[in-house]
Coordinates of C-alpha atoms and ligand atoms in Angstrom, one line a residue:
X341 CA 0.0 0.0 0.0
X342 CA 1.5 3.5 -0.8
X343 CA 2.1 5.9 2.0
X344 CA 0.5 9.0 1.6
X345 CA 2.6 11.9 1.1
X346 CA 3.6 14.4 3.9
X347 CA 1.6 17.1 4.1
X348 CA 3.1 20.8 3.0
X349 CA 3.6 21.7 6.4
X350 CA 6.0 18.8 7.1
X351 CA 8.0 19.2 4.2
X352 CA 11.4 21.2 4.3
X353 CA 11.0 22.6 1.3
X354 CA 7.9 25.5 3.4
X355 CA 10.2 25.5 5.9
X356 CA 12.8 26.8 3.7
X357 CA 10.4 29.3 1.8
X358 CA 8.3 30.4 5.2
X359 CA 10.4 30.1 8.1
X360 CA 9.2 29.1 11.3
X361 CA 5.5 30.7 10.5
X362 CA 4.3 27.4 8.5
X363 CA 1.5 30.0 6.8
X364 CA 1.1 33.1 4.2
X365 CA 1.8 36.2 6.2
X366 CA 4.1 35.3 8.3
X367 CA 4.3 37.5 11.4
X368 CA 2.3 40.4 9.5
X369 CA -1.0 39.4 9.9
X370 CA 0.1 37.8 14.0
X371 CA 1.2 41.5 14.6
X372 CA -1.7 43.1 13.1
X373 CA -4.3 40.8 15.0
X374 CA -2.3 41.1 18.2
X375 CA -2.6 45.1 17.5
X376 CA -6.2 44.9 17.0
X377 CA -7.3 43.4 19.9
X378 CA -5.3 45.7 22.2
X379 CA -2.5 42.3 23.2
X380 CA -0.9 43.5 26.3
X381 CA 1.6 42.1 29.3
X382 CA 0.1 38.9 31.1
X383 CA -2.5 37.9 28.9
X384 CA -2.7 34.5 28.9
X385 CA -3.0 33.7 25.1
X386 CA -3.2 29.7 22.7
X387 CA -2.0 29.3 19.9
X388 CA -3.9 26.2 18.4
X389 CA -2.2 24.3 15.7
X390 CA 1.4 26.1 17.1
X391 CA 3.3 24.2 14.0
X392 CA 6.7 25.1 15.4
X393 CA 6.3 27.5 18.0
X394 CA 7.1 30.6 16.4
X395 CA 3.6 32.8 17.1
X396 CA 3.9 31.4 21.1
X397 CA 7.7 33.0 20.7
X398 CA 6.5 36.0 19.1
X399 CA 3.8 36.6 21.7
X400 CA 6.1 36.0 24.5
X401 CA 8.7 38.1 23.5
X402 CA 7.4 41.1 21.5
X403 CA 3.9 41.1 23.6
X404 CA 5.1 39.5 26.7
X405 CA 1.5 37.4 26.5
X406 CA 1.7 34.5 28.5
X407 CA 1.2 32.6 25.7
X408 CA 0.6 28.8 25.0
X409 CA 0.6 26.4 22.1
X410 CA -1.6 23.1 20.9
X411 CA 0.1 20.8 18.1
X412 CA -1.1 17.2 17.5
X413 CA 1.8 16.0 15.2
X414 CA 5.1 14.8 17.1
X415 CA 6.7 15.4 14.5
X416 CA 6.2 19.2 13.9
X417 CA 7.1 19.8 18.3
X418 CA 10.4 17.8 17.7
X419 CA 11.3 20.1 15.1
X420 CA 10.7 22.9 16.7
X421 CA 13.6 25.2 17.5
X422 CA 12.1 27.1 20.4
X423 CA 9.3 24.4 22.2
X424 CA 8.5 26.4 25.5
X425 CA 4.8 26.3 25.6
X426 CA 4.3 23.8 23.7
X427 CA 1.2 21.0 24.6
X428 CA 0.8 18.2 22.4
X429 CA -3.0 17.9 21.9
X430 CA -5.7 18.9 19.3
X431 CA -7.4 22.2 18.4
X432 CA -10.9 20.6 19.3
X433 CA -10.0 19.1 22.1
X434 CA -8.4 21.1 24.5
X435 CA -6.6 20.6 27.9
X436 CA -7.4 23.8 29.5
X437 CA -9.9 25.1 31.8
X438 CA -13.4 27.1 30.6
X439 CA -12.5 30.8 30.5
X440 CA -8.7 30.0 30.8
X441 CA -8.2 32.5 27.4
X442 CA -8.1 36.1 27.0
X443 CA -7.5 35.0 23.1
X444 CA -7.0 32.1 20.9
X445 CA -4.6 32.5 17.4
X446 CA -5.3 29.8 15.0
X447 CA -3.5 30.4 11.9
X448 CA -3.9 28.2 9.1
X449 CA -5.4 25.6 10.7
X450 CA -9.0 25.8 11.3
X451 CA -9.7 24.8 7.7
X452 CA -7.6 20.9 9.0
X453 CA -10.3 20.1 11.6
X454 CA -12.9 17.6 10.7
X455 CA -15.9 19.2 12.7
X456 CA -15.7 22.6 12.7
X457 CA -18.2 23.8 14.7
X458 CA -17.2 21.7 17.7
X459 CA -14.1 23.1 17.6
X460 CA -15.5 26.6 17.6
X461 CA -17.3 25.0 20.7
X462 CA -14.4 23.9 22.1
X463 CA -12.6 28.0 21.4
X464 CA -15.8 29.6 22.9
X465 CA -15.5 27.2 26.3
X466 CA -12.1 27.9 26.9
X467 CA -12.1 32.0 26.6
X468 CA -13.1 34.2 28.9
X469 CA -16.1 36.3 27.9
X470 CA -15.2 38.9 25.9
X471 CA -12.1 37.2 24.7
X472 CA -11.1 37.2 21.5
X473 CA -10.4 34.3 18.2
X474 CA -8.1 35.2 15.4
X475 CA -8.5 33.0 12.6
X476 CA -6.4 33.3 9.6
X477 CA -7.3 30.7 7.0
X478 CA -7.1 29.9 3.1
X479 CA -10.9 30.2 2.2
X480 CA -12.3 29.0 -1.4
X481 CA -13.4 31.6 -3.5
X482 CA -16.9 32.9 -4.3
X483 CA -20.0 32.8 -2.4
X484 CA -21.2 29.2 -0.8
X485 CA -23.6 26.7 -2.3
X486 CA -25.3 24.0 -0.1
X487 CA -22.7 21.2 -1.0
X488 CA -20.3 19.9 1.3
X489 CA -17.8 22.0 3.7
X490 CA -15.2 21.2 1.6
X491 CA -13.4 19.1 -1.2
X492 CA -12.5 16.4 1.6
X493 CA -8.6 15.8 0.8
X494 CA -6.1 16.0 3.5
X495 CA -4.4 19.5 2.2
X496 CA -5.3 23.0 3.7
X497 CA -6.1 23.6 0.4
X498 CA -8.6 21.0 -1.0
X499 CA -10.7 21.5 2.6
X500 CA -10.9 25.2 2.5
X501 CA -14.6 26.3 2.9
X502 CA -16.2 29.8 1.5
X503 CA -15.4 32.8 3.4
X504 CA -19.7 33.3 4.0
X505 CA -19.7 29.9 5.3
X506 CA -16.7 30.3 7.7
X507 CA -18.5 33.7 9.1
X508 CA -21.7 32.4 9.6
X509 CA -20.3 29.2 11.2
X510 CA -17.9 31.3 13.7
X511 CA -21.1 33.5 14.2
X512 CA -23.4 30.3 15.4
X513 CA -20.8 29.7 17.4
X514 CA -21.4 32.5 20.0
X515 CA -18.5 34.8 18.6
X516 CA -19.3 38.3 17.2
X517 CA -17.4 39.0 13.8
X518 CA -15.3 42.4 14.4
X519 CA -13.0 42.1 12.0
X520 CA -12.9 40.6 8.3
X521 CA -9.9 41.2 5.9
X522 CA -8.8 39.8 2.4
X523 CA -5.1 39.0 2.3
X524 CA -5.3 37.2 -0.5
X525 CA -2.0 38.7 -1.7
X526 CA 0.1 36.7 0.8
X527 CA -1.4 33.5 -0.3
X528 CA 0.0 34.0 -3.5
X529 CA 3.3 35.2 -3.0
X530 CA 3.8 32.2 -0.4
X531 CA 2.8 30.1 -3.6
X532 CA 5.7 31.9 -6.3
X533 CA 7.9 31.6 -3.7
X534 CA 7.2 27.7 -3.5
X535 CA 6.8 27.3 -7.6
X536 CA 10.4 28.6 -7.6
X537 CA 11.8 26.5 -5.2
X538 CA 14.0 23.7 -6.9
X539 CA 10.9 21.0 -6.9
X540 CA 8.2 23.5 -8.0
X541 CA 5.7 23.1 -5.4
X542 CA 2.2 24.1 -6.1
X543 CA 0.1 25.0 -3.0
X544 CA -3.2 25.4 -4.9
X545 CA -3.4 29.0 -5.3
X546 CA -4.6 29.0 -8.9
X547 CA -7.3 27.0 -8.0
X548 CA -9.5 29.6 -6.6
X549 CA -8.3 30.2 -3.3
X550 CA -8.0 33.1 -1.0
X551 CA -6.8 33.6 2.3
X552 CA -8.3 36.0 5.5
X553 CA -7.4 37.4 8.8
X554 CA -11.0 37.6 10.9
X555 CA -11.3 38.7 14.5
X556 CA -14.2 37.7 16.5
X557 CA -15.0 38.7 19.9
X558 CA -16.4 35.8 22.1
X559 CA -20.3 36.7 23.4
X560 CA -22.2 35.8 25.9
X561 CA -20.5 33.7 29.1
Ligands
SAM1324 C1 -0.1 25.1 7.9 S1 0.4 24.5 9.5 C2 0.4 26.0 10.4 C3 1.2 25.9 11.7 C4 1.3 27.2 12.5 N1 0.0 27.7 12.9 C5 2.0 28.3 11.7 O1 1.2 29.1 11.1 O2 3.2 28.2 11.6 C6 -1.0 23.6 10.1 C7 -0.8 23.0 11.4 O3 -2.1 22.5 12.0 C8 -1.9 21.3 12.7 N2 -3.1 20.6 12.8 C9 -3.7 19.8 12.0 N3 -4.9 19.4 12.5 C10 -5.1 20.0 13.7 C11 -6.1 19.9 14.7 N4 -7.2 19.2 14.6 N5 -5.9 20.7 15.8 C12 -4.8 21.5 15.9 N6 -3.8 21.5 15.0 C13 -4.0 20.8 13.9 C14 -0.8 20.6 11.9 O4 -0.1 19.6 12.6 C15 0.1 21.8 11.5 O5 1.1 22.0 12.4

């Protein structure tokens, strides 16, 4: 039986294009969330689907958060440079206390979970009311029909969901939608930068793809 191949975020090759931040955007879009939602000293902060620790490092040292990090594969916390904070467990089920949270950071990695709105369950139960959820995420182009929540393959990019869909979900959730920006453009620079790389990696950007930064505000207790 074949194996099946690593996913992107296991492979060298992003690691050699990306850095440490495993996503389009890099520390831009952290840093702009982190602005937003007024990130000071002592807030205890998770970062679910951590990768390789590099938001949880940013967070502790440019915000001095007392931030945290969720990653389910052992192989992305053994490579990790810097693994202080790091928890090995899942994004929908988490470890932690209810109201443990002032904010979650899930970058490009809510689009990976197989029930979505429990995990959104899961995010509202663990932050404090009032806290907040940035989600950055690929999303598939154009408005949502009623078909499935996504293409079903294993890649960020063959599960991601219409923007609508992700709003409306994360609003049924008990969150309030504050913020909701295109950033497209990082998407597809991440993806030249991989098509040039020596095995010309394609990350599925031509195929109608998009990526956003939202910011939603937890309601309710
Ligand atoms: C594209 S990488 C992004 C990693 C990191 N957030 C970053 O931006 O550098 C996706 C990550 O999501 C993790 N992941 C996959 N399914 C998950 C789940 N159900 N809960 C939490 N993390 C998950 C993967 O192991 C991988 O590290």
């Amino acid at each position: 039986m074949a194996l099946a191949p690593r996913p992107l975020w296991e492979r060298e090759e992003l690691r050699a294009v990306a850095g440490e931040t495993l996503r389009p955007g890099g520390f831009e879009l952290t840093d702009r969330a982190a602005d937003y939602i007024g990130l000071v000293p002592g807030w205890r902060v998770l970062d679910i689907g951590a990768g390789l620790g590099a938001t949880v490092a940013r967070l502790r040292s440019r915000y001095g958060a007392s931030a945290w990090g969720v990653e389910p594969s052992a192989d992305q916390l053994e490579r990790a440079d810097r693994p202080q904070g790091l928890v090995r467990a899942r994004g929908d089920r988490l470890p932690f206390k209810d109201g443990a949270f002032d904010a979650l950071f899930c970058e490009c990695v809510f689009s990976l979970f197989d029930d979505r709105p429990g995990g959104l369950a899961e995010f509202h139960r663990v932050l404090k009311p009032g806290g907040f959820l940035v989600l950055t995420d690929l999303c598939a182009s154009g408005l949502s029909t009623s078909g499935p929540l996504s293409g079903g393959g294993a890649s960020c990019a063959d599960r991601a969901a219409p923007l609508d869909r992700t709003a409306r979900m994360v609003r049924d959730g008990g969150f309030a939608v504050e913020l909701l920006e295109d950033h497209s453009a990082h998407l597809r620079d991440l993806a030249a930068r991989l098509a040039w790389t020596a095995e010309g990696i394609a990350c599925g950007c031509g195929r109608g793809l998009g990526y956003f930064l939202m910011i939603a505000q937890k309601q309710g207790a």
